[in-house]
PDB file of C-alpha atoms in Angstrom:
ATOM      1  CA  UNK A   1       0.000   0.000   0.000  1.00  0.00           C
ATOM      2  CA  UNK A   2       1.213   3.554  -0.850  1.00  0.00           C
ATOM      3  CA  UNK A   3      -0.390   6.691  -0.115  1.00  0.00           C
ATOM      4  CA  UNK A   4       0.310   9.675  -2.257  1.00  0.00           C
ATOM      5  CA  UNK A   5      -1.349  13.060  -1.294  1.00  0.00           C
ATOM      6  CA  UNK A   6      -1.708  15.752  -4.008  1.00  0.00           C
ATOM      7  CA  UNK A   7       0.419  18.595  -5.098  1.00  0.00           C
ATOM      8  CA  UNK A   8      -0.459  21.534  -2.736  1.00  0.00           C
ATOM      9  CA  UNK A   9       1.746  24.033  -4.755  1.00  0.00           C
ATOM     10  CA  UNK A  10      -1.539  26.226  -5.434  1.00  0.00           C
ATOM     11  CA  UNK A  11      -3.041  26.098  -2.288  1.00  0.00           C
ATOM     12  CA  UNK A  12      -4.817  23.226  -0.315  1.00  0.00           C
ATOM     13  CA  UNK A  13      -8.512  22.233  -0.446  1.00  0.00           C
ATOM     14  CA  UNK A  14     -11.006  22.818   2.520  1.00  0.00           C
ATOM     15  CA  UNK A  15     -10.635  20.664   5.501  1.00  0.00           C
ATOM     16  CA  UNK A  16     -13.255  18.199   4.330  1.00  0.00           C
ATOM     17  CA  UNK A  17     -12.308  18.155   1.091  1.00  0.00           C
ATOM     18  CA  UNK A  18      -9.237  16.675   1.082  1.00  0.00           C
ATOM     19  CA  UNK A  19      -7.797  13.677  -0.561  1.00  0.00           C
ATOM     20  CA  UNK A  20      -5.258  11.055  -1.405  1.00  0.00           C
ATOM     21  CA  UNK A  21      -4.636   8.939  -3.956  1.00  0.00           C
ATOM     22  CA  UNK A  22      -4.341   4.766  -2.509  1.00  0.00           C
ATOM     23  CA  UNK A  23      -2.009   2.361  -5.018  1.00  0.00           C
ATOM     24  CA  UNK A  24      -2.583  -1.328  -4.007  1.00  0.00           C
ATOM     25  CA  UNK A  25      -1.853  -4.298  -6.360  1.00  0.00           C
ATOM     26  CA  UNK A  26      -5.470  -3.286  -7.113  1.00  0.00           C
ATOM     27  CA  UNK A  27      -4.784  -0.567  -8.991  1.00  0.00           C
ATOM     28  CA  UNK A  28      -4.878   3.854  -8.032  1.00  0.00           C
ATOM     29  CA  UNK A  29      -7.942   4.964  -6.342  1.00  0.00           C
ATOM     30  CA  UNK A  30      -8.944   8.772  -4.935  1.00  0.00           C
ATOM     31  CA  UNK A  31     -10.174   8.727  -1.573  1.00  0.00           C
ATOM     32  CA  UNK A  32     -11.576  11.631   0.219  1.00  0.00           C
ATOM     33  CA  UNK A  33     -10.404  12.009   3.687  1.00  0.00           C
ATOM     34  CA  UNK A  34     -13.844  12.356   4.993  1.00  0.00           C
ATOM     35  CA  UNK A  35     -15.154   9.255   3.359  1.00  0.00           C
ATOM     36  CA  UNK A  36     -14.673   7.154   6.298  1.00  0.00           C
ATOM     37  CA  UNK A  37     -16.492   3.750   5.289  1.00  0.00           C
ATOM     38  CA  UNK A  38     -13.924   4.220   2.474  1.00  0.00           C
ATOM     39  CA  UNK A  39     -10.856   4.600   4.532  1.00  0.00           C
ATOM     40  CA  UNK A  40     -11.953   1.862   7.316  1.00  0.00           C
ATOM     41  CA  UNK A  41     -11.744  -0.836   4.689  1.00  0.00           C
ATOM     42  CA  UNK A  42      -8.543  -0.479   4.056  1.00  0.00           C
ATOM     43  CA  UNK A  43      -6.534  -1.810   7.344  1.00  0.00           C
ATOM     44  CA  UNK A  44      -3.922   0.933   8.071  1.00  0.00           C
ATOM     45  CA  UNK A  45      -4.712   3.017   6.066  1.00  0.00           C
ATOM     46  CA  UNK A  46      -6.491   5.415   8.578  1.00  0.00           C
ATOM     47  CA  UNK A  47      -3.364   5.076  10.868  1.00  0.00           C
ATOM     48  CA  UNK A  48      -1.072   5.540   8.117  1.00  0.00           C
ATOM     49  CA  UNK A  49      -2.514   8.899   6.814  1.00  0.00           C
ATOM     50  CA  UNK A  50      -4.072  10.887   9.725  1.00  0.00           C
ATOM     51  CA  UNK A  51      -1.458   9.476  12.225  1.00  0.00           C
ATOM     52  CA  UNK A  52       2.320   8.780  10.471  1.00  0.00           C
ATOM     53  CA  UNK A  53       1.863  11.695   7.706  1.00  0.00           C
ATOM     54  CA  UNK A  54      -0.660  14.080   9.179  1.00  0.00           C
ATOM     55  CA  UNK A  55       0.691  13.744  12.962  1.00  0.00           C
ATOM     56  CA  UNK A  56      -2.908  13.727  14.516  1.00  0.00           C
ATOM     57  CA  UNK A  57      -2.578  14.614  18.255  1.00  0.00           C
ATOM     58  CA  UNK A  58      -6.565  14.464  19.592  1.00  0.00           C
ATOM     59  CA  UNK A  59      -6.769  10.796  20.914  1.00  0.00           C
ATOM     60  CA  UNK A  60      -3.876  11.438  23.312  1.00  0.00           C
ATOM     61  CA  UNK A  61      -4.396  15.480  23.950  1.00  0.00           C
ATOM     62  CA  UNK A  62      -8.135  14.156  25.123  1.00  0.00           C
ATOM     63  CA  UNK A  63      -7.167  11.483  27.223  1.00  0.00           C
ATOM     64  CA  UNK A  64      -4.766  13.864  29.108  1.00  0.00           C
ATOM     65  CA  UNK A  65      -7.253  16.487  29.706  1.00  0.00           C
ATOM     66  CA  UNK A  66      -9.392  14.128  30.985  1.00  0.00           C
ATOM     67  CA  UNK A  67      -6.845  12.306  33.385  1.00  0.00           C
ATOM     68  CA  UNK A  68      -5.961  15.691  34.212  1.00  0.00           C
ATOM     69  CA  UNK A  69      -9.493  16.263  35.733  1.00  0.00           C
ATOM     70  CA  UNK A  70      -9.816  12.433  36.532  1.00  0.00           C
ATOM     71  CA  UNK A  71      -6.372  12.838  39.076  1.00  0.00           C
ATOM     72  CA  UNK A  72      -7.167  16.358  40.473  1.00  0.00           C
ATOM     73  CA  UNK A  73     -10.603  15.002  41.870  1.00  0.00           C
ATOM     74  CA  UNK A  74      -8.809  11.694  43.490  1.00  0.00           C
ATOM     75  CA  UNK A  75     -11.384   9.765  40.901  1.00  0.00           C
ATOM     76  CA  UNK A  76     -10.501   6.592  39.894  1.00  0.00           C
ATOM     77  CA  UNK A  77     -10.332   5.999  35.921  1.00  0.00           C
ATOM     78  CA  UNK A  78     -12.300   2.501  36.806  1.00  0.00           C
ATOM     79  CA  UNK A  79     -14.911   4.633  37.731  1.00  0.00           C
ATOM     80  CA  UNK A  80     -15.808   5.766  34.089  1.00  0.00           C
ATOM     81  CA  UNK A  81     -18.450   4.102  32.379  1.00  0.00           C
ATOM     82  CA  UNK A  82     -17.677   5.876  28.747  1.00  0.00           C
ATOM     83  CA  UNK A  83     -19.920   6.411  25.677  1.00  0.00           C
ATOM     84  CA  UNK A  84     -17.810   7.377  22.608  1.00  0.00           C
ATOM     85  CA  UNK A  85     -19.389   8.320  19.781  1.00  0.00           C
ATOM     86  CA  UNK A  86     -17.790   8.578  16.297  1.00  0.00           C
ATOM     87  CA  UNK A  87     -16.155   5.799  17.251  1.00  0.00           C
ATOM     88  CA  UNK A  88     -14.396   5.152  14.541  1.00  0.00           C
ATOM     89  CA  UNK A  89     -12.132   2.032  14.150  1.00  0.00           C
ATOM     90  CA  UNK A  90     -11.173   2.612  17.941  1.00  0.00           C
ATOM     91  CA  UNK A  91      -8.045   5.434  18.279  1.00  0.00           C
ATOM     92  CA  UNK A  92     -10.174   6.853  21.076  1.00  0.00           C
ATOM     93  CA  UNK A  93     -11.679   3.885  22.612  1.00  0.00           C
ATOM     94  CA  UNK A  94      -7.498   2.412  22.782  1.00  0.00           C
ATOM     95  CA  UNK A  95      -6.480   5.666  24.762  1.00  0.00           C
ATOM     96  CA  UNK A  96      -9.234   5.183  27.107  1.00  0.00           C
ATOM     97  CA  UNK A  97      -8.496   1.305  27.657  1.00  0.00           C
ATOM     98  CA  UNK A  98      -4.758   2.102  28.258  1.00  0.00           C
ATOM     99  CA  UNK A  99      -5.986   4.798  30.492  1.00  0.00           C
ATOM    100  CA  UNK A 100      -8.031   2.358  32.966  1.00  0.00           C
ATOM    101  CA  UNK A 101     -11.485   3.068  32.246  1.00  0.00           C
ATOM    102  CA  UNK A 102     -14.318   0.365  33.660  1.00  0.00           C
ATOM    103  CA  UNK A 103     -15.264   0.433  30.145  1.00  0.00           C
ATOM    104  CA  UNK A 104     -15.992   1.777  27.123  1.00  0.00           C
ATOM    105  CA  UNK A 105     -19.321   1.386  25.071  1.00  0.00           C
ATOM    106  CA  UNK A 106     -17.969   2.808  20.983  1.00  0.00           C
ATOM    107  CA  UNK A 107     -21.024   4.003  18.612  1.00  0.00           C
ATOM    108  CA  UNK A 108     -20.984   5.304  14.917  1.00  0.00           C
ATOM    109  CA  UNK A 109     -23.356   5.548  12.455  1.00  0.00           C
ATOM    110  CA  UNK A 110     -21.258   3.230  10.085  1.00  0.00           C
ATOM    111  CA  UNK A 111     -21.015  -0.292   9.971  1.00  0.00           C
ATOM    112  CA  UNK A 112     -17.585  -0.233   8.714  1.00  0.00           C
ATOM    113  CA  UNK A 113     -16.612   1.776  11.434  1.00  0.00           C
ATOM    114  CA  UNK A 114     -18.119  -1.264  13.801  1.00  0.00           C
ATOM    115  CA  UNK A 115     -16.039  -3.361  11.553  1.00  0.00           C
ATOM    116  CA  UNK A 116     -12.619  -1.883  11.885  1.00  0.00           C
ATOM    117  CA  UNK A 117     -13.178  -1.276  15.616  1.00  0.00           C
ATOM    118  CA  UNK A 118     -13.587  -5.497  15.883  1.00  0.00           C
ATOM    119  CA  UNK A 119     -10.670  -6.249  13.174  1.00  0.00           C
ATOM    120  CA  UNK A 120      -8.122  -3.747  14.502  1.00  0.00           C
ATOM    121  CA  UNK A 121      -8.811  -2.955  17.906  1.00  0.00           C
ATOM    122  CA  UNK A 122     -10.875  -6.209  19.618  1.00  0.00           C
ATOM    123  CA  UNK A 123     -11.488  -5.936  22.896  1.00  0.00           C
ATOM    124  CA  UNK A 124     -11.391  -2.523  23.518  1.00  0.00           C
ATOM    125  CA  UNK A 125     -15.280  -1.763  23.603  1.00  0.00           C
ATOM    126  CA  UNK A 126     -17.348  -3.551  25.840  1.00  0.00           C
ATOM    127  CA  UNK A 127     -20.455  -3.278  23.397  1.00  0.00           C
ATOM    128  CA  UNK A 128     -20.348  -1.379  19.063  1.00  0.00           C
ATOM    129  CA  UNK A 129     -23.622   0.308  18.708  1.00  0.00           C
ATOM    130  CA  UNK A 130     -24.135   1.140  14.710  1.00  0.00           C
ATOM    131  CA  UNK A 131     -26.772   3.580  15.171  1.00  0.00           C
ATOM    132  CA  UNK A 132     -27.957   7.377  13.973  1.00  0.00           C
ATOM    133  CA  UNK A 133     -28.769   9.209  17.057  1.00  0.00           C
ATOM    134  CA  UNK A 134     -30.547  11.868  15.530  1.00  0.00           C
ATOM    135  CA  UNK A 135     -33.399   8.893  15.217  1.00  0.00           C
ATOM    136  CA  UNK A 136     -32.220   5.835  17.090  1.00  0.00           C
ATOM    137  CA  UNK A 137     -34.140   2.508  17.253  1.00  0.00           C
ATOM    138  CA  UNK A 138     -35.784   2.034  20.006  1.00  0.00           C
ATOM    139  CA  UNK A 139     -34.082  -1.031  21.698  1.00  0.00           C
ATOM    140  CA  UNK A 140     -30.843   0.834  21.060  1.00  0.00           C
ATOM    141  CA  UNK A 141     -32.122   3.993  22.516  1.00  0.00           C
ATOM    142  CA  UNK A 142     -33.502   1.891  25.477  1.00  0.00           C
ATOM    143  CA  UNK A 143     -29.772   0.343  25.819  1.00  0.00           C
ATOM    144  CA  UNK A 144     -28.093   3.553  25.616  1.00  0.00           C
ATOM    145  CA  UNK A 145     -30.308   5.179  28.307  1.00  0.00           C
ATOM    146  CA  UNK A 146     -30.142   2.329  30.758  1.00  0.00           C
ATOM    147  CA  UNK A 147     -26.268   1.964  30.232  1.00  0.00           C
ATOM    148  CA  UNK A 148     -25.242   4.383  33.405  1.00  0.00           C
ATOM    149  CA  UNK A 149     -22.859   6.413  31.115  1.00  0.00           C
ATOM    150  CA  UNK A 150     -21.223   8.881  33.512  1.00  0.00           C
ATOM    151  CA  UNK A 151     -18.815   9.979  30.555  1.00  0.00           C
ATOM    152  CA  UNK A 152     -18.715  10.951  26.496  1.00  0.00           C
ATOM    153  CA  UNK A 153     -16.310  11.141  24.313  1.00  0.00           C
ATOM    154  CA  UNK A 154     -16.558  12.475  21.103  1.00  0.00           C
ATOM    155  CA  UNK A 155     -13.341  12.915  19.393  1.00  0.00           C
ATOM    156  CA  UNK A 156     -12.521  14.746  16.242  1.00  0.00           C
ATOM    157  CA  UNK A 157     -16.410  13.973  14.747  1.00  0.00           C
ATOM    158  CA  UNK A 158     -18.071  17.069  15.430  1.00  0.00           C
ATOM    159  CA  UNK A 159     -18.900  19.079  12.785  1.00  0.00           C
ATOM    160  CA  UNK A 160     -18.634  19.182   8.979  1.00  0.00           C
ATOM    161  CA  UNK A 161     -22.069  17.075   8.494  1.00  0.00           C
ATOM    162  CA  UNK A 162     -20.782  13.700  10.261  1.00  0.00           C
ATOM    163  CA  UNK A 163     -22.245  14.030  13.756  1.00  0.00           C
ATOM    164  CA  UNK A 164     -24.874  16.983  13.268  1.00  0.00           C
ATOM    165  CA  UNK A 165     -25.674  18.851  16.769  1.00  0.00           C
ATOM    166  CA  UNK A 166     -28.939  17.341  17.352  1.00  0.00           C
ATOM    167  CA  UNK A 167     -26.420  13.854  17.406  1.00  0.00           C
ATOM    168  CA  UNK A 168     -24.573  15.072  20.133  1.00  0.00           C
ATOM    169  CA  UNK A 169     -27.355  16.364  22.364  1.00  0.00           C
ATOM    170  CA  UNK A 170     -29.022  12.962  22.178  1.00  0.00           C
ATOM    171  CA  UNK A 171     -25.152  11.445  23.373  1.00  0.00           C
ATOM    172  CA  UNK A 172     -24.971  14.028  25.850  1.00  0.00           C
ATOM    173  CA  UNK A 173     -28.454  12.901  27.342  1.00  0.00           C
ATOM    174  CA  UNK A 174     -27.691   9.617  27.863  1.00  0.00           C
ATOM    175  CA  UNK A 175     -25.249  10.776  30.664  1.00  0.00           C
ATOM    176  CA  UNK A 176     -25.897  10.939  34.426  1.00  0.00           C
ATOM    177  CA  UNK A 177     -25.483  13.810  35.731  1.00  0.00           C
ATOM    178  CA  UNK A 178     -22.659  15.373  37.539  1.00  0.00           C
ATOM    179  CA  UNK A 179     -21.002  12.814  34.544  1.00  0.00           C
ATOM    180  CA  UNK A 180     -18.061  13.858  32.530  1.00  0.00           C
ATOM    181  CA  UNK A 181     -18.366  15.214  28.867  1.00  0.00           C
ATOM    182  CA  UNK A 182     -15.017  15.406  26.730  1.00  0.00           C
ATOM    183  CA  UNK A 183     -14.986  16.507  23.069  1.00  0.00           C
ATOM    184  CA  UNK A 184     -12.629  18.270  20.251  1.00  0.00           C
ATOM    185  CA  UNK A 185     -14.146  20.590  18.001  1.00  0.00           C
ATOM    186  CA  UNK A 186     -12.403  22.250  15.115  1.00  0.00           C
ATOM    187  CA  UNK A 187     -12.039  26.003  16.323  1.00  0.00           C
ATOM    188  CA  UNK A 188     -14.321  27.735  13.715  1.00  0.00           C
ATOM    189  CA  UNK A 189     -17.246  25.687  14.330  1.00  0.00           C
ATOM    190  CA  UNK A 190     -17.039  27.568  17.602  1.00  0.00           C
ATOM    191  CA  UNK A 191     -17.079  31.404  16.522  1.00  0.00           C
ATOM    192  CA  UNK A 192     -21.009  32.025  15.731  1.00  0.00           C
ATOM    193  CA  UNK A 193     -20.351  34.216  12.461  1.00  0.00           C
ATOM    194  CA  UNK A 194     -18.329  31.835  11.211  1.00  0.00           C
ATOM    195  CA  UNK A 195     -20.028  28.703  12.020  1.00  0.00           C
ATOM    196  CA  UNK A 196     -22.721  26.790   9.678  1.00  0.00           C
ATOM    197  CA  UNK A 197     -22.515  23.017  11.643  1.00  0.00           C
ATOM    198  CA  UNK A 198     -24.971  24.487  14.479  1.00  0.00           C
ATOM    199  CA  UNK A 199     -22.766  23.565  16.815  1.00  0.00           C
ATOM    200  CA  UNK A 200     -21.787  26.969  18.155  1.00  0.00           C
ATOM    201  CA  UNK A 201     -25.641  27.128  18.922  1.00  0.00           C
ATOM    202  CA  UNK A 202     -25.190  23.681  21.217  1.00  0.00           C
ATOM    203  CA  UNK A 203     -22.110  24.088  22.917  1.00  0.00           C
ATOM    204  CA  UNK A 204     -22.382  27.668  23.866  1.00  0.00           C
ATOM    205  CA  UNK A 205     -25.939  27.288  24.631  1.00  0.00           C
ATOM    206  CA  UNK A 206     -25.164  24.153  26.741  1.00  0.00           C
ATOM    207  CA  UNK A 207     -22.281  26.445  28.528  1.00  0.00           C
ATOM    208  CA  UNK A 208     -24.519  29.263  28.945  1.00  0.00           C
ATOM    209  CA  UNK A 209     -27.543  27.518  30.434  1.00  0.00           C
ATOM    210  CA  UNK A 210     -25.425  25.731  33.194  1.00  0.00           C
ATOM    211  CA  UNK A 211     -26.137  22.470  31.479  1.00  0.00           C
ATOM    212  CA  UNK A 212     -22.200  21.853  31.102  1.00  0.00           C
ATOM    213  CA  UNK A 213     -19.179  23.443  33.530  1.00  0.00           C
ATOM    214  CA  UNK A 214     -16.248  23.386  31.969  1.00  0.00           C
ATOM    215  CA  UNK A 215     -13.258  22.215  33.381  1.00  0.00           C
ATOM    216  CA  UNK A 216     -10.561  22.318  31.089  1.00  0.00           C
ATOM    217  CA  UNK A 217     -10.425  23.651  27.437  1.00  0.00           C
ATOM    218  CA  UNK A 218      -7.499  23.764  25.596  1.00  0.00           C
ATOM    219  CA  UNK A 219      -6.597  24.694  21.932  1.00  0.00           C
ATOM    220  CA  UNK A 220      -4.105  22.377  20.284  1.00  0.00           C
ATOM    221  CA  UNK A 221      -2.824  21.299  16.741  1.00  0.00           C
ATOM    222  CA  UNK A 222      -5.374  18.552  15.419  1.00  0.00           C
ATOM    223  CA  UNK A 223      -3.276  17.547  13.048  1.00  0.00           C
ATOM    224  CA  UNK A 224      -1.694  18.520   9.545  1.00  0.00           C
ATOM    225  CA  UNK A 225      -3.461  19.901   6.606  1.00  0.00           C
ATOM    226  CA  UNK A 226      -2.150  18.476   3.717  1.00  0.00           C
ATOM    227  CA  UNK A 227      -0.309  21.499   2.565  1.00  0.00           C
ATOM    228  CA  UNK A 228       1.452  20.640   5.967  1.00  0.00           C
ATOM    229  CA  UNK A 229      -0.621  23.833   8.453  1.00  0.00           C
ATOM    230  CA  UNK A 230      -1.945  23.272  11.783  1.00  0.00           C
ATOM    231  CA  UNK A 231      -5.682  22.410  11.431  1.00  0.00           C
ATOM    232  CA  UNK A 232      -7.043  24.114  15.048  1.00  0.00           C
ATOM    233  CA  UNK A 233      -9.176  22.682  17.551  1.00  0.00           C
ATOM    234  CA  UNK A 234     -10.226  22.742  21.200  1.00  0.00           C
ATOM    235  CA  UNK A 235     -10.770  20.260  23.502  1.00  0.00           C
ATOM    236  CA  UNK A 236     -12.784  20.023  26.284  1.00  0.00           C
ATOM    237  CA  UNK A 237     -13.442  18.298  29.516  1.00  0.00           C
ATOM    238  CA  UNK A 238     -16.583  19.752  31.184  1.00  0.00           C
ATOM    239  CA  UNK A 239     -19.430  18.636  34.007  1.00  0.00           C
ATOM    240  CA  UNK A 240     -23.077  17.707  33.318  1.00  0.00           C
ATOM    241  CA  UNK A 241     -25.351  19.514  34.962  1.00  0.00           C
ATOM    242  CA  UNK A 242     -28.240  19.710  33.095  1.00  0.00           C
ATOM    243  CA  UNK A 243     -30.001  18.263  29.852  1.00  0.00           C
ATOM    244  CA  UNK A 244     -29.988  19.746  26.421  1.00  0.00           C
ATOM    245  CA  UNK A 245     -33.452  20.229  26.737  1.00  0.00           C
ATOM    246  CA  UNK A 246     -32.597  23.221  29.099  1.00  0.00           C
ATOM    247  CA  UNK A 247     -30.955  24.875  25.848  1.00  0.00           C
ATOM    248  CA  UNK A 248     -32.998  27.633  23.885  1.00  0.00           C
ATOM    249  CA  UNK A 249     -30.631  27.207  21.057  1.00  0.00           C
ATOM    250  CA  UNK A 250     -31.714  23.643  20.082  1.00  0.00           C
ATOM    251  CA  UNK A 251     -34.946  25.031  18.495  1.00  0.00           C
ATOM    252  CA  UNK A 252     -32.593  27.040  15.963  1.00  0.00           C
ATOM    253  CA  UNK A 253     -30.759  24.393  15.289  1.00  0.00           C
TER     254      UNK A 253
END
């Protein structure tokens, strides 16, 4: 397997746009980056590109804000009961495992995801939900809401159409409160003039109504572009302390 990215001599494409070009003993095939059930089939190939060429940092700057808040209250990582949606094929859910959680439930909307997660990563997730939580199925709902979550992850999903907001207020529900909430979001999907995912709407309202405290937020490299610049984002580690249904914004959304 080789990966070739593109020429960025002219200037680089948007964020969720981008693309390489994959040359197996199959033959050349264009992949965009944000095709995931694309990129899962291929084993490594995720790794390969946002990981060895792209240097993607969120996995690991997550799981050390959260240990940071997990150590300065005395908590015990076994403690956490996590939910991590966007799963993926398991980068976040292997942090979390080497971390000490009780366990870790992983959820995407795509069956490859589910897939990967089992071929490349088995054992790390105590349960693979394959579900759209913007209208779950009932039994899974049911699961979900009887699961005692008392964390969420959600790492590097929000935003650009993959997880829309309404997604991660139906996630964030399904968490006790007083429960920790951890999430990266690229940084313009936070500025309200600049944001069209909704989820400056969400997380601000969340903030604003008291339904989330947060603890820690920290901007950070993501990872690479592939004309080789910083793509921004900001994690978080906050508190629930309310429901989304205590946000205004969620009707605008």
């Amino acid at each position: 397997m080789t990966v070739h990215l593109p020429d960025t001599t002219g200037g680089g494409d948007d964020q969720d746009m981008e693309w390489c070009v994959l040359e197996t003993d199959a033959g050349r095939r264009r992949i965009r980056f944000h095709d995931y059930a694309e990129v899962y089939d291929v084993p490594g190939l995720y790794e390969h590109l946002f990981y060895e060429r792209l240097r993607c940092t969120s996995p690991a700057v997550v799981r050390g804000a959260l240990e940071s808040v997990v150590d300065g209250r005395d908590m015990d990582p076994a403690e956490l009961l996590v939910l991590d949606v966007g799963a993926g094929n398991g980068m976040v859910g292997e942090e979390l495992d080497e971390m000490g959680v009780g366990s870790v439930v992983g959820l995407d909307i795509l069956e490859e995801a589910a897939a990967a997660a089992e071929r490349d990563r088995p054992g790390v997730y105590a349960d693979y939900h394959v579900a759209d939580l913007t209208d779950p199925e009932p039994d899974i709902h049911a699961t979900l809401a009887e699961a005692g979550f008392n964390c969420l992850t959600s790492v590097a999903a929000l935003g650009f159409g993959d997880i829309p907001p309404e997604a991660f207020a139906q996630a964030f529900d399904y968490v006790a409160d007083h429960g920790l909430v951890a999430f990266t979001i690229k940084e313009r999907f936070l500025r309200g003039e600049a944001d069209d995912s909704g989820f400056s709407h969400l997380i601000r309202g969340l903030f604003d109504a008291g339904a989330m405290q947060p603890l820690v937020e920290r901007r950070y490299a993501h990872r690479l572009s592939v004309a080789g610049e910083p793509l921004h984002y900001v994690a978080y580690v906050a508190e629930k302390r309310g429901e989304s249904t205590d946000v205004p914004e969620l009707a605008r959304l």
